[in-house]
Amino acid sequence: MHFRQLTCTSVLLACAIAVFAAPAPIAERDYDNEIEARGWDAHMIPRYRGNDLMAEAYRAAVLEARAPPKVVPRPAAKPVAKPAAKPPAKPAAPAKPPAKPAAPAKPPAKPAAPAKPPAKPAAPAKPPAKPPAKPGPGGPPPPTKPGPNKQCGAKNGKGKRAFDPTCPSNTLTLGGVTRPISKVGEQGNSAVTYKVDGGWPDPTNGQMVTAYAKTGSRPGTSFAEEAKWLAKTDQLLAEGTYDGHNFIVFHGVSGKFKIQDTSFFMTLYPFMQKGDLKSCEAAVMKKIDLIVKEAKVYVDKYGILHTDIQPGNILWDKAANDPTLIDWGRAKEVGKWSADIEAAVRKQAEFSHLKGEEKLCHDLSK
């Protein structure tokens, strides 16, 4: 029975395949597989086996099962939106119309008048006069001679100018002698020293001699003590008062200088540059001997001792071999020369030249 059912089923299936031109006959194993794939129970198959309707349904089911899976069409891809084109740039603004043509240039100004021919070249300046040596009492005279028009004092109502010690030049009248005077370069604290331009007449013979004049920086300053010693040493030429100022006029020395302006002083520089003060002082000591001898001359001749021996009160020739003592304001009478006087003079000269404020040797090596 069971075999019969299977045969009928096979016949039906074969007929179905033949009718519908199935691509291949259904084997029994395919049948069983289909039944298993559809999940149909075995007891359901015989129930509908004689039923054409069911056979048709079965046939359709088998065809559907054997048909290749339907290809599900993929959804059409959305077209990629093309980037929107940038709107075209605004057309550039039209160029500005060209500026108005510039006004025509003004006609050139009238040509300037031809330059005046150059003035005649000035005459070449005269070469400057040689600078004077530092003068002191007895030093060389300054190069220029002052005239009355160079005086700077106040007018005294008599057509002349009053004497003014601050002026570089003045006019001095003493004992009926009137001479122009000019200040020297170096001055003391309380006295003002002048060079008598053209010299002063010597009262003993009337001849013009080199002379200097001295007065105080303030009216009333007296030089009586110095005048006394100058008179005793034959150096005083005149003394008196002019426009309220006391004056003394005395012999000067020509061709003499301070020791710092001599050739001897230049020989001390190599020692000082090496810091060799002993050698420098040894050379100065030789000049101390000359100073002591000069002081002895005045004591032996006049009995007067110069008690203010220092570099500023001594003038020398260029080689520093012949000293001359000046500024006798502190001199004194001593009678005769002695060993004690010589020791005192030497001690003062050594201290002022080697140790004092005006010492000559300095260490220049540092």
Tab-separated table of C-alpha atoms in Angstrom:
chain	number	residue	atom	x	y	z
A	1	MET	CA	0.000	0.000	0.000
A	2	HIS	CA	2.714	2.219	0.946
A	3	PHE	CA	4.565	1.367	-2.214
A	4	ARG	CA	1.492	2.110	-4.320
A	5	GLN	CA	1.113	5.521	-2.854
A	6	LEU	CA	4.687	6.287	-3.592
A	7	THR	CA	4.329	5.094	-7.200
A	8	CYS	CA	1.271	7.179	-7.812
A	9	THR	CA	2.932	10.132	-6.409
A	10	SER	CA	5.928	9.589	-8.635
A	11	VAL	CA	3.647	9.264	-11.674
A	12	LEU	CA	1.909	12.470	-10.800
A	13	LEU	CA	5.148	14.206	-10.306
A	14	ALA	CA	6.523	12.949	-13.600
A	15	CYS	CA	3.411	14.051	-15.404
A	16	ALA	CA	3.697	17.443	-13.871
A	17	ILE	CA	7.274	17.769	-14.945
A	18	ALA	CA	6.499	16.599	-18.452
A	19	VAL	CA	3.545	18.924	-18.780
A	20	PHE	CA	5.367	21.925	-17.485
A	21	ALA	CA	8.701	21.011	-19.082
A	22	ALA	CA	10.467	20.815	-15.827
A	23	PRO	CA	14.171	20.933	-16.250
A	24	ALA	CA	14.794	17.705	-14.442
A	25	PRO	CA	12.756	14.775	-12.920
A	26	ILE	CA	12.248	14.807	-9.245
A	27	ALA	CA	14.006	11.938	-7.576
A	28	GLU	CA	12.670	10.340	-4.489
A	29	ARG	CA	15.429	11.809	-2.504
A	30	ASP	CA	14.454	15.189	-3.821
A	31	TYR	CA	10.924	14.536	-2.865
A	32	ASP	CA	11.893	13.621	0.622
A	33	ASN	CA	14.114	16.631	0.845
A	34	GLU	CA	11.351	18.875	-0.316
A	35	ILE	CA	8.976	17.453	2.195
A	36	GLU	CA	11.597	18.071	4.877
A	37	ALA	CA	12.313	21.579	3.527
A	38	ARG	CA	8.637	22.503	3.558
A	39	GLY	CA	8.026	21.018	6.920
A	40	TRP	CA	5.114	18.883	5.663
A	41	ASP	CA	4.255	15.890	7.764
A	42	ALA	CA	4.224	12.488	6.052
A	43	HIS	CA	0.641	11.825	7.004
A	44	MET	CA	-0.425	14.961	5.133
A	45	ILE	CA	0.913	13.895	1.784
A	46	PRO	CA	-1.366	10.837	1.187
A	47	ARG	CA	-4.410	12.859	2.165
A	48	TYR	CA	-3.965	15.180	-0.778
A	49	ARG	CA	-2.309	12.775	-3.179
A	50	GLY	CA	-5.459	12.073	-5.218
A	51	ASN	CA	-6.480	15.605	-5.282
A	52	ASP	CA	-5.481	17.448	-8.425
A	53	LEU	CA	-5.788	20.746	-6.709
A	54	MET	CA	-3.381	19.751	-4.123
A	55	ALA	CA	-1.095	18.254	-6.706
A	56	GLU	CA	-1.042	21.530	-8.509
A	57	ALA	CA	-0.227	23.329	-5.333
A	58	TYR	CA	2.467	20.867	-4.578
A	59	ARG	CA	3.888	21.283	-8.017
A	60	ALA	CA	3.928	25.019	-7.645
A	61	ALA	CA	5.628	24.688	-4.316
A	62	VAL	CA	8.280	22.433	-5.692
A	63	LEU	CA	8.920	24.755	-8.605
A	64	GLU	CA	9.167	27.638	-6.264
A	65	ALA	CA	11.592	25.731	-4.077
A	66	ARG	CA	13.781	24.784	-7.038
A	67	ALA	CA	13.663	28.193	-8.592
A	68	PRO	CA	16.750	30.239	-7.955
A	69	PRO	CA	16.302	32.886	-5.374
A	70	LYS	CA	14.908	36.005	-6.717
A	71	VAL	CA	17.388	38.753	-6.964
A	72	VAL	CA	16.182	41.600	-4.906
A	73	PRO	CA	17.043	44.661	-6.797
A	74	ARG	CA	19.159	47.041	-4.825
A	75	PRO	CA	17.693	50.376	-4.287
A	76	ALA	CA	18.977	52.729	-6.823
A	77	ALA	CA	21.728	54.867	-5.392
A	78	LYS	CA	20.784	58.366	-4.940
A	79	PRO	CA	22.536	60.476	-7.431
A	80	VAL	CA	25.381	62.374	-5.832
A	81	ALA	CA	24.513	65.954	-5.831
A	82	LYS	CA	27.029	67.923	-7.724
A	83	PRO	CA	28.461	70.768	-5.740
A	84	ALA	CA	26.763	73.875	-6.653
A	85	ALA	CA	28.911	75.964	-8.821
A	86	LYS	CA	30.085	79.171	-7.226
A	87	PRO	CA	28.232	82.075	-8.517
A	88	PRO	CA	30.381	83.989	-10.915
A	89	ALA	CA	32.336	86.822	-9.312
A	90	LYS	CA	30.893	90.177	-9.670
A	91	PRO	CA	32.398	91.953	-12.558
A	92	ALA	CA	35.108	94.356	-11.485
A	93	ALA	CA	34.059	97.898	-11.160
A	94	PRO	CA	34.845	99.790	-14.278
A	95	ALA	CA	38.158	101.634	-14.108
A	96	LYS	CA	37.944	105.195	-12.986
A	97	PRO	CA	38.077	107.603	-15.782
A	98	PRO	CA	41.563	109.025	-16.203
A	99	ALA	CA	42.349	112.063	-14.127
A	100	LYS	CA	42.130	115.371	-15.716
A	101	PRO	CA	45.298	116.251	-17.441
A	102	ALA	CA	47.559	118.367	-15.275
A	103	ALA	CA	47.627	122.000	-15.936
A	104	PRO	CA	50.446	122.951	-18.226
A	105	ALA	CA	53.610	123.812	-16.362
A	106	LYS	CA	54.195	127.432	-15.679
A	107	PRO	CA	56.672	128.994	-17.977
A	108	PRO	CA	60.150	128.962	-16.419
A	109	ALA	CA	60.986	131.885	-14.238
A	110	LYS	CA	63.263	134.477	-15.533
A	111	PRO	CA	66.860	133.378	-15.303
A	112	ALA	CA	68.513	134.585	-12.140
A	113	ALA	CA	70.904	137.405	-12.450
A	114	PRO	CA	74.458	136.190	-12.871
A	115	ALA	CA	76.246	135.760	-9.566
A	116	LYS	CA	78.460	138.555	-8.562
A	117	PRO	CA	82.088	137.847	-9.150
A	118	PRO	CA	83.741	136.503	-5.984
A	119	ALA	CA	85.272	139.065	-3.759
A	120	LYS	CA	88.960	139.333	-3.749
A	121	PRO	CA	90.458	136.692	-1.524
A	122	ALA	CA	91.321	137.964	1.885
A	123	ALA	CA	94.942	138.466	2.585
A	124	PRO	CA	96.431	135.420	4.301
A	125	ALA	CA	96.435	135.691	8.035
A	126	LYS	CA	99.702	136.514	9.573
A	127	PRO	CA	101.311	133.577	11.314
A	128	PRO	CA	100.628	133.680	15.043
A	129	ALA	CA	103.349	135.105	17.150
A	130	LYS	CA	105.345	132.640	19.119
A	131	PRO	CA	103.731	132.041	22.494
A	132	PRO	CA	105.635	133.924	25.160
A	133	ALA	CA	107.425	131.971	27.810
A	134	LYS	CA	105.786	131.967	31.178
A	135	PRO	CA	106.958	135.300	32.493
A	136	GLY	CA	107.538	136.082	36.097
A	137	PRO	CA	109.268	138.967	37.745
A	138	GLY	CA	112.424	139.228	35.715
A	139	GLY	CA	111.056	136.957	32.914
A	140	PRO	CA	110.843	137.841	29.199
A	141	PRO	CA	108.388	140.604	28.207
A	142	PRO	CA	105.064	139.686	26.586
A	143	PRO	CA	104.952	140.031	22.781
A	144	THR	CA	102.404	142.830	22.526
A	145	LYS	CA	102.392	146.324	23.857
A	146	PRO	CA	99.103	147.613	25.198
A	147	GLY	CA	98.012	151.146	24.343
A	148	PRO	CA	95.701	153.523	26.142
A	149	ASN	CA	92.758	152.349	24.046
A	150	LYS	CA	93.100	148.823	25.529
A	151	GLN	CA	92.544	149.955	29.089
A	152	CYS	CA	89.321	148.725	30.627
A	153	GLY	CA	89.112	150.820	33.786
A	154	ALA	CA	86.296	153.306	34.392
A	155	LYS	CA	86.775	156.852	33.201
A	156	ASN	CA	88.015	159.144	35.946
A	157	GLY	CA	86.576	162.336	34.452
A	158	LYS	CA	89.946	163.612	33.231
A	159	GLY	CA	89.875	161.972	29.821
A	160	LYS	CA	91.645	158.931	31.223
A	161	ARG	CA	90.571	155.659	32.745
A	162	ALA	CA	91.094	154.843	36.405
A	163	PHE	CA	93.507	152.068	37.240
A	164	ASP	CA	91.793	148.674	37.501
A	165	PRO	CA	93.851	145.650	38.649
A	166	THR	CA	91.424	143.299	36.834
A	167	CYS	CA	92.352	144.757	33.430
A	168	PRO	CA	95.050	142.976	31.430
A	169	SER	CA	96.724	146.292	30.629
A	170	ASN	CA	96.928	149.693	32.257
A	171	THR	CA	99.051	152.811	32.408
A	172	LEU	CA	101.249	153.541	35.424
A	173	THR	CA	102.606	156.937	36.457
A	174	LEU	CA	105.179	157.216	39.269
A	175	GLY	CA	107.734	159.971	39.966
A	176	GLY	CA	106.842	161.754	36.736
A	177	VAL	CA	107.360	158.621	34.608
A	178	THR	CA	104.373	157.182	32.735
A	179	ARG	CA	104.642	153.752	31.195
A	180	PRO	CA	102.201	151.156	29.810
A	181	ILE	CA	102.092	147.931	31.806
A	182	SER	CA	100.739	144.450	31.068
A	183	LYS	CA	99.903	141.608	33.408
A	184	VAL	CA	102.231	138.625	33.492
A	185	GLY	CA	100.859	135.105	33.188
A	186	GLU	CA	101.383	133.910	36.749
A	187	GLN	CA	99.965	135.856	39.671
A	188	GLY	CA	100.112	135.561	43.431
A	189	ASN	CA	97.206	135.487	45.846
A	190	SER	CA	97.377	139.081	47.092
A	191	ALA	CA	99.687	140.823	44.609
A	192	VAL	CA	99.303	141.672	40.917
A	193	THR	CA	102.507	141.735	38.864
A	194	TYR	CA	102.971	143.599	35.563
A	195	LYS	CA	105.641	143.774	32.935
A	196	VAL	CA	106.602	147.394	32.175
A	197	ASP	CA	106.367	147.626	28.377
A	198	GLY	CA	109.465	149.249	26.958
A	199	GLY	CA	111.272	149.224	30.306
A	200	TRP	CA	111.689	151.805	33.105
A	201	PRO	CA	114.439	154.422	33.395
A	202	ASP	CA	117.148	153.542	35.912
A	203	PRO	CA	117.309	156.426	38.431
A	204	THR	CA	121.094	156.177	38.659
A	205	ASN	CA	121.834	156.732	34.964
A	206	GLY	CA	118.488	157.283	33.167
A	207	GLN	CA	118.905	154.251	30.917
A	208	MET	CA	115.897	152.083	30.156
A	209	VAL	CA	116.159	148.742	31.924
A	210	THR	CA	113.943	145.677	32.094
A	211	ALA	CA	111.431	146.310	34.848
A	212	TYR	CA	108.382	144.896	36.566
A	213	ALA	CA	105.725	146.608	38.681
A	214	LYS	CA	103.731	145.153	41.557
A	215	THR	CA	100.592	146.312	43.358
A	216	GLY	CA	97.922	144.782	45.547
A	217	SER	CA	94.708	143.211	44.298
A	218	ARG	CA	92.926	145.635	46.620
A	219	PRO	CA	93.639	149.333	47.217
A	220	GLY	CA	95.771	150.075	50.243
A	221	THR	CA	97.956	146.954	50.077
A	222	SER	CA	101.476	147.971	51.179
A	223	PHE	CA	104.808	146.695	49.837
A	224	ALA	CA	106.980	148.810	52.116
A	225	GLU	CA	108.856	145.821	53.562
A	226	GLU	CA	109.685	144.375	50.173
A	227	ALA	CA	110.645	147.832	48.870
A	228	LYS	CA	113.135	148.136	51.737
A	229	TRP	CA	114.942	144.900	50.810
A	230	LEU	CA	114.840	145.724	47.084
A	231	ALA	CA	116.438	149.078	47.836
A	232	LYS	CA	119.197	147.453	49.886
A	233	THR	CA	119.990	145.018	47.073
A	234	ASP	CA	119.983	147.765	44.388
A	235	GLN	CA	116.872	146.427	42.653
A	236	LEU	CA	114.289	149.139	43.439
A	237	LEU	CA	113.522	151.571	40.579
A	238	ALA	CA	110.449	153.420	41.902
A	239	GLU	CA	107.661	153.280	44.456
A	240	GLY	CA	104.536	155.305	45.135
A	241	THR	CA	100.746	155.458	44.814
A	242	TYR	CA	98.714	155.617	41.633
A	243	ASP	CA	94.887	155.884	41.598
A	244	GLY	CA	94.746	154.653	45.214
A	245	HIS	CA	97.019	151.632	44.643
A	246	ASN	CA	100.504	151.323	46.110
A	247	PHE	CA	103.176	150.322	43.564
A	248	ILE	CA	106.779	149.267	43.514
A	249	VAL	CA	108.859	149.082	40.330
A	250	PHE	CA	112.010	146.926	40.369
A	251	HIS	CA	114.704	145.526	38.114
A	252	GLY	CA	113.748	142.575	35.981
A	253	VAL	CA	115.854	139.810	34.506
A	254	SER	CA	115.861	139.021	30.807
A	255	GLY	CA	116.384	135.557	29.420
A	256	LYS	CA	115.474	133.780	32.639
A	257	PHE	CA	112.692	131.212	33.206
A	258	LYS	CA	111.075	129.033	35.832
A	259	ILE	CA	112.903	125.732	36.177
A	260	GLN	CA	109.962	123.835	34.633
A	261	ASP	CA	110.660	125.697	31.368
A	262	THR	CA	114.323	124.781	31.146
A	263	SER	CA	116.047	122.041	29.172
A	264	PHE	CA	117.288	120.606	32.456
A	265	PHE	CA	113.776	119.798	33.580
A	266	MET	CA	113.257	117.752	30.410
A	267	THR	CA	116.108	115.489	31.486
A	268	LEU	CA	114.122	114.516	34.571
A	269	TYR	CA	111.265	112.964	32.587
A	270	PRO	CA	112.975	109.619	31.805
A	271	PHE	CA	113.509	109.058	35.549
A	272	MET	CA	109.940	110.007	36.404
A	273	GLN	CA	108.477	107.817	33.644
A	274	LYS	CA	110.355	104.821	35.087
A	275	GLY	CA	109.358	105.739	38.627
A	276	ASP	CA	113.042	106.209	39.483
A	277	LEU	CA	112.606	109.047	41.968
A	278	LYS	CA	116.033	108.513	43.551
A	279	SER	CA	117.829	109.319	40.304
A	280	CYS	CA	115.501	112.293	39.702
A	281	GLU	CA	116.144	113.715	43.165
A	282	ALA	CA	119.879	113.161	42.811
A	283	ALA	CA	119.864	115.350	39.683
A	284	VAL	CA	117.821	118.048	41.471
A	285	MET	CA	120.254	118.031	44.390
A	286	LYS	CA	122.963	119.341	42.064
A	287	LYS	CA	120.796	122.423	41.458
A	288	ILE	CA	120.285	122.854	45.208
A	289	ASP	CA	124.017	123.489	45.526
A	290	LEU	CA	123.744	126.373	42.995
A	291	ILE	CA	120.795	127.889	44.909
A	292	VAL	CA	122.751	127.852	48.191
A	293	LYS	CA	125.672	129.602	46.497
A	294	GLU	CA	123.348	132.304	45.079
A	295	ALA	CA	121.834	132.963	48.518
A	296	LYS	CA	125.367	133.334	49.961
A	297	VAL	CA	126.193	136.018	47.341
A	298	TYR	CA	123.465	138.340	48.678
A	299	VAL	CA	124.463	137.729	52.269
A	300	ASP	CA	128.110	138.435	51.546
A	301	LYS	CA	127.337	141.596	49.490
A	302	TYR	CA	124.334	143.117	51.255
A	303	GLY	CA	123.954	141.183	54.513
A	304	ILE	CA	120.445	140.205	53.362
A	305	LEU	CA	119.167	136.637	53.447
A	306	HIS	CA	116.326	135.484	51.162
A	307	THR	CA	114.194	133.338	53.457
A	308	ASP	CA	111.564	132.128	50.969
A	309	ILE	CA	113.586	129.860	48.690
A	310	GLN	CA	111.251	127.744	46.583
A	311	PRO	CA	110.927	126.931	42.846
A	312	GLY	CA	108.477	129.784	42.210
A	313	ASN	CA	110.933	132.412	43.540
A	314	ILE	CA	113.913	131.381	41.424
A	315	LEU	CA	114.587	132.113	37.741
A	316	TRP	CA	117.081	130.140	35.649
A	317	ASP	CA	118.840	130.337	32.326
A	318	LYS	CA	117.756	127.738	29.748
A	319	ALA	CA	120.329	125.197	30.918
A	320	ALA	CA	119.500	125.843	34.594
A	321	ASN	CA	123.057	126.706	35.579
A	322	ASP	CA	122.583	130.324	36.753
A	323	PRO	CA	119.805	130.953	39.341
A	324	THR	CA	118.412	134.387	40.233
A	325	LEU	CA	116.428	134.961	43.429
A	326	ILE	CA	113.243	137.065	43.140
A	327	ASP	CA	110.399	138.140	45.435
A	328	TRP	CA	112.259	139.535	48.437
A	329	GLY	CA	109.224	140.258	50.557
A	330	ARG	CA	110.363	137.957	53.415
A	331	ALA	CA	114.075	138.765	53.411
A	332	LYS	CA	115.962	139.666	56.569
A	333	GLU	CA	119.334	141.015	57.653
A	334	VAL	CA	121.745	138.379	58.967
A	335	GLY	CA	125.163	140.008	58.889
A	336	LYS	CA	127.578	137.286	57.837
A	337	TRP	CA	127.226	133.893	56.227
A	338	SER	CA	127.640	130.963	58.588
A	339	ALA	CA	127.379	127.182	58.672
A	340	ASP	CA	124.017	127.456	60.440
A	341	ILE	CA	122.676	129.814	57.771
A	342	GLU	CA	123.911	127.502	55.033
A	343	ALA	CA	122.240	124.499	56.707
A	344	ALA	CA	118.965	126.426	57.043
A	345	VAL	CA	119.045	127.571	53.400
A	346	ARG	CA	119.863	124.048	52.153
A	347	LYS	CA	117.128	122.460	54.266
A	348	GLN	CA	114.519	124.909	52.968
A	349	ALA	CA	115.616	124.477	49.346
A	350	GLU	CA	115.654	120.660	49.540
A	351	PHE	CA	112.224	120.476	51.135
A	352	SER	CA	110.565	122.863	48.639
A	353	HIS	CA	112.172	121.183	45.596
A	354	LEU	CA	111.853	117.533	46.689
A	355	LYS	CA	108.988	117.254	49.198
A	356	GLY	CA	106.840	120.392	49.210
A	357	GLU	CA	103.871	121.435	47.080
A	358	GLU	CA	106.215	122.583	44.287
A	359	LYS	CA	108.405	119.466	44.266
A	360	LEU	CA	109.953	118.636	40.913
A	361	CYS	CA	110.069	114.810	40.915
A	362	HIS	CA	106.873	112.761	40.468
A	363	ASP	CA	106.284	109.076	39.830
A	364	LEU	CA	104.830	108.907	36.309
A	365	SER	CA	105.096	105.123	35.934
A	366	LYS	CA	101.682	104.443	37.471
